[in-house]
């Protein structure tokens, strides 16, 4: 009997509990049974959901294994029972589940592996928050650590993955209707894990993970079937960069092409030679172009290859690109006649990939040839010339009395030529080769002391001598030149790496950047100059700064108004390329610094102006009502023309008292808001128990206290807050909740905690606020709808948010499930 083939694993993946994974799995099971397939339920947990329980009816459910741990009884998947039953398909819920200690396997996915090895197909479910690689991300989003995880590779190995998707709002409605959790858990779940923001982030994680899996499966399919052509499942635009001046034009053109198709990818690629040397690209230009690509939402790549067209096309096919953007040739006409060039060759070999040849300003400008310095130092070149001019006659004088055979003499001359090449490079070696040819012919080749050669084989030997000497000289010189270039490239790479680390660590302040530049190049001073009426020093590092580009030893023009001036020594061309990268970053740092300064200067002025305007409006309008009411009541009591009854007198006194209380609260809020805006509000943070502050805040509400219901859970952790400010915040929020709640629906105050934060929620069942107005109600002197003249000046929520943020917390608005508004205060848990 042959070995049993492994079963297939199908996984239903969801973003959160309740999206319908188990429901979809059981629905598929019923359809499979109708087709005559043998399906059993190995383990499915209903979690009290009636719809899941109804779907289990009619399915063959295997008994579970019972396990006792620490005096409690648990049920787990019975792996042996499933294997003994040998169905075609087994339904096993919760792939990431951790088994009870003492079980054969620690995790349920290991149980499923055994069942798959027995040749049984398995259908399972898992949520994105249980993926091992996303554990820390999910905790950061939700504040809840996931103790049950499954390795990503286990899910990736699944034969089929079905995404069960649901909009966050729809899932919250399911929760509110009691279709996911029992009613007593709904409010806490909606206020914590099942917030719209949390669900949206988890949904994005699930969609991205599945999209990556689909891309991976498509790549595998094309590779397995030998499909080298491009499948236009999604537009992918590749732009080839050389580091030349045309790069910005090409990138923007490619970005416009990609923008025409929704969801298209933009990729930039730069080809370097296999020996690591650049193909004419400027490092500073490539850095700027890489930044531009990433700003436009693309990605930057670098590949190695001596054949540029083939390297480009191999990369493009590897990423399944549909379009390739190249710059028109910058070579001269004569060079184009001799060689077709990169653009023409790439177009001819591109196949189904569309190639765009983009013209640019540098098209008609021939590429400036690279000017490399001498490969060897001046001392070595002089030594080479000396060895060539003196060594050849000396070797001739030594060999004349020895009378060796001609082949031996040729080898000795060749050895000297190689030595000259190693010491002095190509030109001294070629000179030595020509001189050696003449000396061998005159002194050692019959007939002697003439230039005539009697035997043809001697002619061949001497010609080969010259050719070998010339080739060795060329190779040695090329090796020395490339060693020098490689050393320079390595030095440039190290400098640019230092610059990149400098930027990533956030050290983009101009003085720090200029100091690093000065240290890197060993300069006396480095100065950033800006042209206004004359030249103005923006920032400098080192000794006496340069006051204009003319006083600098080396200057780099960044743009029409900025120049980087260096003093201390002249920099060669290769150093200038790296200096340009520093200069570009210095310009970026300057712009960021000025934007921050402008923002910091403008914000207080704008805020102060808004505050002055609003205060005048409040004093001129909203404060008049309580003042007028109190004044009318007092004047009525002081009048002698009317005799008031005791009831009327009590009513007038109550009106005056209520108006003065409102006036006192309005003035207190105005003063607090003024101090908050001026930055002089005193905040004294200390450990605070919510159970101590909330009762005092409820008492401050006066008659409204009867319409507040407190539902704090036991053992709420202490928070770090100012007790007086927290009490003021709670009073404002509870007064606002009571104002808009129906008379028969008290406002609710509860609390919960997760991670490092504790959240206090004030919940009402009023008309609520449209989502687009959530932020507007926090603006000072705003009342949504301005319903009447007795609702105050609209400072309550604005002041509450300001006081909460002064304590290091946040105040957010959420829709109450079933209608109404929830105001959530989040403060740090006391360590």
mmCIF file of N, CA, C and O in Angstrom, residues 588-668:
data_model
loop_
_atom_site.group_PDB
_atom_site.id
_atom_site.type_symbol
_atom_site.label_atom_id
_atom_site.label_comp_id
_atom_site.label_asym_id
_atom_site.label_seq_id
_atom_site.Cartn_x
_atom_site.Cartn_y
_atom_site.Cartn_z
ATOM 1 N N UNK A 588 17.480 70.884 3.110
ATOM 2 C CA UNK A 588 16.255 70.300 3.673
ATOM 3 C C UNK A 588 16.132 70.644 5.156
ATOM 4 O O UNK A 588 15.060 71.014 5.648
ATOM 5 N N UNK A 589 17.255 70.547 5.883
ATOM 6 C CA UNK A 589 17.235 70.862 7.320
ATOM 7 C C UNK A 589 16.861 72.322 7.550
ATOM 8 O O UNK A 589 16.117 72.647 8.481
ATOM 9 N N UNK A 590 17.370 73.222 6.691
ATOM 10 C CA UNK A 590 17.048 74.645 6.827
ATOM 11 C C UNK A 590 15.556 74.879 6.600
ATOM 12 O O UNK A 590 14.910 75.621 7.357
ATOM 13 N N UNK A 591 15.006 74.262 5.576
ATOM 14 C CA UNK A 591 13.571 74.455 5.300
ATOM 15 C C UNK A 591 12.720 73.916 6.438
ATOM 16 O O UNK A 591 11.728 74.535 6.837
ATOM 17 N N UNK A 592 13.068 72.738 6.955
ATOM 18 C CA UNK A 592 12.311 72.178 8.074
ATOM 19 C C UNK A 592 12.389 73.089 9.297
ATOM 20 O O UNK A 592 11.390 73.302 9.993
ATOM 21 N N UNK A 593 13.572 73.631 9.560
ATOM 22 C CA UNK A 593 13.742 74.517 10.711
ATOM 23 C C UNK A 593 12.866 75.755 10.566
ATOM 24 O O UNK A 593 12.200 76.180 11.522
ATOM 25 N N UNK A 594 12.845 76.331 9.372
ATOM 26 C CA UNK A 594 12.050 77.544 9.176
ATOM 27 C C UNK A 594 10.556 77.261 9.216
ATOM 28 O O UNK A 594 9.776 78.084 9.695
ATOM 29 N N UNK A 595 10.147 76.095 8.701
ATOM 30 C CA UNK A 595 8.729 75.743 8.785
ATOM 31 C C UNK A 595 8.294 75.571 10.236
ATOM 32 O O UNK A 595 7.203 76.009 10.625
ATOM 33 N N UNK A 596 9.151 74.929 11.040
ATOM 34 C CA UNK A 596 8.802 74.764 12.456
ATOM 35 C C UNK A 596 8.710 76.114 13.152
ATOM 36 O O UNK A 596 7.795 76.364 13.944
ATOM 37 N N UNK A 597 9.682 76.998 12.853
ATOM 38 C CA UNK A 597 9.656 78.312 13.489
ATOM 39 C C UNK A 597 8.418 79.105 13.075
ATOM 40 O O UNK A 597 7.790 79.767 13.913
ATOM 41 N N UNK A 598 8.073 79.041 11.780
ATOM 42 C CA UNK A 598 6.896 79.769 11.313
ATOM 43 C C UNK A 598 5.621 79.236 11.962
ATOM 44 O O UNK A 598 4.738 80.002 12.361
ATOM 45 N N UNK A 599 5.547 77.908 12.065
ATOM 46 C CA UNK A 599 4.361 77.304 12.684
ATOM 47 C C UNK A 599 4.261 77.680 14.157
ATOM 48 O O UNK A 599 3.180 77.987 14.668
ATOM 49 N N UNK A 600 5.409 77.663 14.837
ATOM 50 C CA UNK A 600 5.399 78.000 16.265
ATOM 51 C C UNK A 600 5.021 79.466 16.490
ATOM 52 O O UNK A 600 4.362 79.804 17.470
ATOM 53 N N UNK A 601 5.440 80.340 15.584
ATOM 54 C CA UNK A 601 5.119 81.759 15.733
ATOM 55 C C UNK A 601 3.666 82.053 15.377
ATOM 56 O O UNK A 601 3.020 82.892 16.002
ATOM 57 N N UNK A 602 3.160 81.350 14.370
ATOM 58 C CA UNK A 602 1.808 81.650 13.891
ATOM 59 C C UNK A 602 0.728 81.101 14.818
ATOM 60 O O UNK A 602 -0.309 81.736 15.016
ATOM 61 N N UNK A 603 0.964 79.936 15.395
ATOM 62 C CA UNK A 603 -0.089 79.286 16.182
ATOM 63 C C UNK A 603 -0.511 80.110 17.396
ATOM 64 O O UNK A 603 -1.706 80.330 17.602
ATOM 65 N N UNK A 604 0.428 80.600 18.232
ATOM 66 C CA UNK A 604 -0.027 81.398 19.375
ATOM 67 C C UNK A 604 -0.762 82.673 18.965
ATOM 68 O O UNK A 604 -1.739 83.061 19.605
ATOM 69 N N UNK A 605 -0.302 83.310 17.883
ATOM 70 C CA UNK A 605 -0.960 84.532 17.438
ATOM 71 C C UNK A 605 -2.380 84.245 16.973
ATOM 72 O O UNK A 605 -3.323 84.961 17.332
ATOM 73 N N UNK A 606 -2.526 83.183 16.173
ATOM 74 C CA UNK A 606 -3.867 82.830 15.679
ATOM 75 C C UNK A 606 -4.782 82.444 16.837
ATOM 76 O O UNK A 606 -5.956 82.831 16.881
ATOM 77 N N UNK A 607 -4.244 81.679 17.776
ATOM 78 C CA UNK A 607 -5.053 81.235 18.902
ATOM 79 C C UNK A 607 -5.457 82.412 19.778
ATOM 80 O O UNK A 607 -6.603 82.502 20.245
ATOM 81 N N UNK A 608 -4.505 83.309 20.003
ATOM 82 C CA UNK A 608 -4.824 84.481 20.816
ATOM 83 C C UNK A 608 -5.884 85.349 20.144
ATOM 84 O O UNK A 608 -6.788 85.886 20.804
ATOM 85 N N UNK A 609 -5.785 85.478 18.831
ATOM 86 C CA UNK A 609 -6.770 86.270 18.106
ATOM 87 C C UNK A 609 -8.153 85.635 18.189
ATOM 88 O O UNK A 609 -9.161 86.321 18.412
ATOM 89 N N UNK A 610 -8.197 84.294 18.017
ATOM 90 C CA UNK A 610 -9.486 83.605 18.141
ATOM 91 C C UNK A 610 -10.051 83.777 19.549
ATOM 92 O O UNK A 610 -11.256 83.959 19.741
ATOM 93 N N UNK A 611 -9.164 83.689 20.551
ATOM 94 C CA UNK A 611 -9.624 83.801 21.928
ATOM 95 C C UNK A 611 -10.182 85.192 22.223
ATOM 96 O O UNK A 611 -11.234 85.339 22.840
ATOM 97 N N UNK A 612 -9.484 86.235 21.759
ATOM 98 C CA UNK A 612 -9.974 87.593 22.008
ATOM 99 C C UNK A 612 -11.336 87.815 21.367
ATOM 100 O O UNK A 612 -12.256 88.358 21.980
ATOM 101 N N UNK A 613 -11.467 87.355 20.132
ATOM 102 C CA UNK A 613 -12.741 87.525 19.430
ATOM 103 C C UNK A 613 -13.857 86.788 20.142
ATOM 104 O O UNK A 613 -14.967 87.302 20.325
ATOM 105 N N UNK A 614 -13.567 85.555 20.543
ATOM 106 C CA UNK A 614 -14.599 84.750 21.198
ATOM 107 C C UNK A 614 -14.967 85.297 22.565
ATOM 108 O O UNK A 614 -16.135 85.288 22.965
ATOM 109 N N UNK A 615 -13.969 85.771 23.321
ATOM 110 C CA UNK A 615 -14.261 86.339 24.635
ATOM 111 C C UNK A 615 -15.177 87.554 24.516
ATOM 112 O O UNK A 615 -16.138 87.715 25.275
ATOM 113 N N UNK A 616 -14.893 88.409 23.519
ATOM 114 C CA UNK A 616 -15.746 89.581 23.320
ATOM 115 C C UNK A 616 -17.168 89.167 22.964
ATOM 116 O O UNK A 616 -18.140 89.731 23.481
ATOM 117 N N UNK A 617 -17.281 88.158 22.107
ATOM 118 C CA UNK A 617 -18.615 87.692 21.727
ATOM 119 C C UNK A 617 -19.348 87.107 22.919
ATOM 120 O O UNK A 617 -20.555 87.327 23.111
ATOM 121 N N UNK A 618 -18.603 86.343 23.748
ATOM 122 C CA UNK A 618 -19.243 85.716 24.911
ATOM 123 C C UNK A 618 -19.709 86.759 25.915
ATOM 124 O O UNK A 618 -20.827 86.700 26.434
ATOM 125 N N UNK A 619 -18.828 87.729 26.217
ATOM 126 C CA UNK A 619 -19.180 88.743 27.200
ATOM 127 C C UNK A 619 -20.343 89.596 26.715
ATOM 128 O O UNK A 619 -21.235 89.966 27.484
ATOM 129 N N UNK A 620 -20.353 89.880 25.394
ATOM 130 C CA UNK A 620 -21.384 90.764 24.855
ATOM 131 C C UNK A 620 -22.725 90.067 24.660
ATOM 132 O O UNK A 620 -23.740 90.733 24.555
ATOM 133 N N UNK A 621 -22.745 88.743 24.646
ATOM 134 C CA UNK A 621 -23.999 88.056 24.334
ATOM 135 C C UNK A 621 -24.404 87.054 25.403
ATOM 136 O O UNK A 621 -25.406 87.219 26.096
ATOM 137 N N UNK A 622 -23.570 86.022 25.589
ATOM 138 C CA UNK A 622 -23.998 84.907 26.418
ATOM 139 C C UNK A 622 -24.025 85.226 27.909
ATOM 140 O O UNK A 622 -24.802 84.628 28.651
ATOM 141 N N UNK A 623 -23.176 86.147 28.366
ATOM 142 C CA UNK A 623 -23.180 86.468 29.786
ATOM 143 C C UNK A 623 -24.331 87.391 30.173
ATOM 144 O O UNK A 623 -24.624 87.576 31.352
ATOM 145 N N UNK A 624 -24.969 88.010 29.183
ATOM 146 C CA UNK A 624 -26.058 88.932 29.506
ATOM 147 C C UNK A 624 -27.269 88.219 30.099
ATOM 148 O O UNK A 624 -27.968 88.761 30.944
ATOM 149 N N UNK A 625 -27.519 86.983 29.630
ATOM 150 C CA UNK A 625 -28.732 86.288 30.063
ATOM 151 C C UNK A 625 -28.763 86.046 31.568
ATOM 152 O O UNK A 625 -29.720 86.429 32.235
ATOM 153 N N UNK A 626 -27.749 85.380 32.172
ATOM 154 C CA UNK A 626 -27.826 85.203 33.628
ATOM 155 C C UNK A 626 -27.763 86.517 34.390
ATOM 156 O O UNK A 626 -28.396 86.664 35.436
ATOM 157 N N UNK A 627 -27.012 87.502 33.865
ATOM 158 C CA UNK A 627 -26.967 88.804 34.532
ATOM 159 C C UNK A 627 -28.345 89.464 34.522
ATOM 160 O O UNK A 627 -28.817 90.012 35.548
ATOM 161 N N UNK A 628 -29.001 89.408 33.358
ATOM 162 C CA UNK A 628 -30.326 90.029 33.254
ATOM 163 C C UNK A 628 -31.331 89.332 34.158
ATOM 164 O O UNK A 628 -32.163 89.982 34.818
ATOM 165 N N UNK A 629 -31.258 88.001 34.207
ATOM 166 C CA UNK A 629 -32.204 87.259 35.061
ATOM 167 C C UNK A 629 -31.996 87.597 36.529
ATOM 168 O O UNK A 629 -32.960 87.840 37.278
ATOM 169 N N UNK A 630 -30.737 87.602 36.985
ATOM 170 C CA UNK A 630 -30.460 87.904 38.392
ATOM 171 C C UNK A 630 -30.866 89.338 38.722
ATOM 172 O O UNK A 630 -31.454 89.621 39.788
ATOM 173 N N UNK A 631 -30.555 90.281 37.807
ATOM 174 C CA UNK A 631 -30.892 91.682 38.054
ATOM 175 C C UNK A 631 -32.399 91.864 38.139
ATOM 176 O O UNK A 631 -32.902 92.567 39.036
ATOM 177 N N UNK A 632 -33.145 91.215 37.238
ATOM 178 C CA UNK A 632 -34.606 91.355 37.262
ATOM 179 C C UNK A 632 -35.186 90.795 38.552
ATOM 180 O O UNK A 632 -36.115 91.383 39.150
ATOM 181 N N UNK A 633 -34.676 89.659 39.013
ATOM 182 C CA UNK A 633 -35.197 89.063 40.244
ATOM 183 C C UNK A 633 -34.914 89.945 41.443
ATOM 184 O O UNK A 633 -35.789 90.168 42.309
ATOM 185 N N UNK A 634 -33.682 90.483 41.533
ATOM 186 C CA UNK A 634 -33.328 91.334 42.675
ATOM 187 C C UNK A 634 -34.135 92.631 42.663
ATOM 188 O O UNK A 634 -34.629 93.100 43.711
ATOM 189 N N UNK A 635 -34.277 93.252 41.488
ATOM 190 C CA UNK A 635 -35.053 94.491 41.408
ATOM 191 C C UNK A 635 -36.512 94.264 41.783
ATOM 192 O O UNK A 635 -37.152 95.121 42.409
ATOM 193 N N UNK A 636 -37.031 93.109 41.391
ATOM 194 C CA UNK A 636 -38.421 92.805 41.757
ATOM 195 C C UNK A 636 -38.563 92.673 43.265
ATOM 196 O O UNK A 636 -39.546 93.148 43.867
ATOM 197 N N UNK A 637 -37.585 92.046 43.914
ATOM 198 C CA UNK A 637 -37.649 91.896 45.366
ATOM 199 C C UNK A 637 -37.489 93.229 46.083
ATOM 200 O O UNK A 637 -38.075 93.447 47.169
ATOM 201 N N UNK A 638 -36.675 94.130 45.512
ATOM 202 C CA UNK A 638 -36.458 95.427 46.146
ATOM 203 C C UNK A 638 -37.625 96.385 45.932
ATOM 204 O O UNK A 638 -37.769 97.371 46.642
ATOM 205 N N UNK A 639 -38.443 96.137 44.930
ATOM 206 C CA UNK A 639 -39.545 97.049 44.639
ATOM 207 C C UNK A 639 -40.581 97.080 45.765
ATOM 208 O O UNK A 639 -40.839 96.071 46.429
ATOM 209 N N UNK A 640 -41.213 98.252 45.946
ATOM 210 C CA UNK A 640 -42.216 98.413 47.015
ATOM 211 C C UNK A 640 -43.633 98.520 46.480
ATOM 212 O O UNK A 640 -44.597 98.565 47.243
ATOM 213 N N UNK A 641 -43.749 98.558 45.145
ATOM 214 C CA UNK A 641 -45.078 98.721 44.577
ATOM 215 C C UNK A 641 -45.847 97.420 44.478
ATOM 216 O O UNK A 641 -47.045 97.418 44.209
ATOM 217 N N UNK A 642 -45.181 96.322 44.674
ATOM 218 C CA UNK A 642 -45.841 95.015 44.593
ATOM 219 C C UNK A 642 -45.564 94.273 45.894
ATOM 220 O O UNK A 642 -44.423 94.230 46.373
ATOM 221 N N UNK A 643 -46.588 93.657 46.419
ATOM 222 C CA UNK A 643 -46.429 92.847 47.625
ATOM 223 C C UNK A 643 -46.318 91.380 47.202
ATOM 224 O O UNK A 643 -47.267 90.824 46.632
ATOM 225 N N UNK A 644 -45.160 90.807 47.434
ATOM 226 C CA UNK A 644 -44.912 89.429 46.997
ATOM 227 C C UNK A 644 -45.294 88.448 48.107
ATOM 228 O O UNK A 644 -45.035 88.687 49.289
ATOM 229 N N UNK A 645 -45.883 87.371 47.646
ATOM 230 C CA UNK A 645 -46.176 86.291 48.610
ATOM 231 C C UNK A 645 -44.885 85.556 48.925
ATOM 232 O O UNK A 645 -43.860 85.715 48.236
ATOM 233 N N UNK A 646 -44.927 84.748 49.986
ATOM 234 C CA UNK A 646 -43.738 83.980 50.339
ATOM 235 C C UNK A 646 -43.318 83.049 49.211
ATOM 236 O O UNK A 646 -42.115 82.865 48.943
ATOM 237 N N UNK A 647 -44.284 82.450 48.503
ATOM 238 C CA UNK A 647 -43.944 81.554 47.389
ATOM 239 C C UNK A 647 -43.289 82.322 46.250
ATOM 240 O O UNK A 647 -42.310 81.866 45.655
ATOM 241 N N UNK A 648 -43.860 83.504 45.926
ATOM 242 C CA UNK A 648 -43.265 84.301 44.845
ATOM 243 C C UNK A 648 -41.854 84.762 45.215
ATOM 244 O O UNK A 648 -40.930 84.770 44.390
ATOM 245 N N UNK A 649 -41.686 85.187 46.475
ATOM 246 C CA UNK A 649 -40.377 85.639 46.927
ATOM 247 C C UNK A 649 -39.349 84.493 46.835
ATOM 248 O O UNK A 649 -38.221 84.688 46.383
ATOM 249 N N UNK A 650 -39.773 83.284 47.240
ATOM 250 C CA UNK A 650 -38.864 82.130 47.169
ATOM 251 C C UNK A 650 -38.497 81.814 45.728
ATOM 252 O O UNK A 650 -37.348 81.468 45.403
ATOM 253 N N UNK A 651 -39.487 81.955 44.827
ATOM 254 C CA UNK A 651 -39.214 81.671 43.409
ATOM 255 C C UNK A 651 -38.241 82.687 42.832
ATOM 256 O O UNK A 651 -37.322 82.333 42.081
ATOM 257 N N UNK A 652 -38.415 83.976 43.179
ATOM 258 C CA UNK A 652 -37.504 84.992 42.687
ATOM 259 C C UNK A 652 -36.092 84.789 43.235
ATOM 260 O O UNK A 652 -35.090 84.948 42.527
ATOM 261 N N UNK A 653 -36.000 84.436 44.507
ATOM 262 C CA UNK A 653 -34.685 84.167 45.081
ATOM 263 C C UNK A 653 -34.013 82.967 44.411
ATOM 264 O O UNK A 653 -32.801 82.958 44.158
ATOM 265 N N UNK A 654 -34.819 81.943 44.114
ATOM 266 C CA UNK A 654 -34.271 80.763 43.436
ATOM 267 C C UNK A 654 -33.772 81.121 42.037
ATOM 268 O O UNK A 654 -32.732 80.632 41.571
ATOM 269 N N UNK A 655 -34.552 81.996 41.336
ATOM 270 C CA UNK A 655 -34.128 82.420 39.995
ATOM 271 C C UNK A 655 -32.815 83.188 40.064
ATOM 272 O O UNK A 655 -31.888 82.965 39.256
ATOM 273 N N UNK A 656 -32.723 84.099 41.025
ATOM 274 C CA UNK A 656 -31.484 84.857 41.174
ATOM 275 C C UNK A 656 -30.319 83.942 41.531
ATOM 276 O O UNK A 656 -29.204 84.080 40.989
ATOM 277 N N UNK A 657 -30.577 82.998 42.441
ATOM 278 C CA UNK A 657 -29.513 82.067 42.845
ATOM 279 C C UNK A 657 -29.048 81.214 41.665
ATOM 280 O O UNK A 657 -27.852 81.039 41.432
ATOM 281 N N UNK A 658 -30.013 80.691 40.885
ATOM 282 C CA UNK A 658 -29.656 79.851 39.734
ATOM 283 C C UNK A 658 -28.883 80.661 38.700
ATOM 284 O O UNK A 658 -27.895 80.181 38.128
ATOM 285 N N UNK A 659 -29.280 81.898 38.463
ATOM 286 C CA UNK A 659 -28.591 82.734 37.477
ATOM 287 C C UNK A 659 -27.173 83.054 37.935
ATOM 288 O O UNK A 659 -26.236 83.044 37.136
ATOM 289 N N UNK A 660 -27.012 83.332 39.254
ATOM 290 C CA UNK A 660 -25.677 83.643 39.758
ATOM 291 C C UNK A 660 -24.776 82.414 39.727
ATOM 292 O O UNK A 660 -23.563 82.533 39.483
ATOM 293 N N UNK A 661 -25.350 81.214 39.988
ATOM 294 C CA UNK A 661 -24.556 79.984 39.879
ATOM 295 C C UNK A 661 -24.077 79.797 38.442
ATOM 296 O O UNK A 661 -22.913 79.472 38.176
ATOM 297 N N UNK A 662 -24.991 80.016 37.471
ATOM 298 C CA UNK A 662 -24.585 79.900 36.058
ATOM 299 C C UNK A 662 -23.506 80.925 35.732
ATOM 300 O O UNK A 662 -22.537 80.621 35.037
ATOM 301 N N UNK A 663 -23.707 82.161 36.249
ATOM 302 C CA UNK A 663 -22.735 83.212 35.972
ATOM 303 C C UNK A 663 -21.370 82.857 36.562
ATOM 304 O O UNK A 663 -20.328 83.044 35.913
ATOM 305 N N UNK A 664 -21.383 82.326 37.785
ATOM 306 C CA UNK A 664 -20.122 81.928 38.414
ATOM 307 C C UNK A 664 -19.422 80.839 37.606
ATOM 308 O O UNK A 664 -18.207 80.876 37.401
ATOM 309 N N UNK A 665 -20.206 79.858 37.126
ATOM 310 C CA UNK A 665 -19.597 78.774 36.344
ATOM 311 C C UNK A 665 -19.052 79.291 35.020
ATOM 312 O O UNK A 665 -17.961 78.913 34.585
ATOM 313 N N UNK A 666 -19.787 80.209 34.377
ATOM 314 C CA UNK A 666 -19.322 80.750 33.095
ATOM 315 C C UNK A 666 -18.039 81.551 33.277
ATOM 316 O O UNK A 666 -17.085 81.425 32.508
ATOM 317 N N UNK A 667 -18.009 82.385 34.308
ATOM 318 C CA UNK A 667 -16.817 83.192 34.544
ATOM 319 C C UNK A 667 -15.627 82.302 34.899
ATOM 320 O O UNK A 667 -14.498 82.517 34.440
ATOM 321 N N UNK A 668 -15.863 81.253 35.711
ATOM 322 C CA UNK A 668 -14.779 80.322 36.058
ATOM 323 C C UNK A 668 -14.239 79.628 34.819
ATOM 324 O O UNK A 668 -13.018 79.482 34.646
#
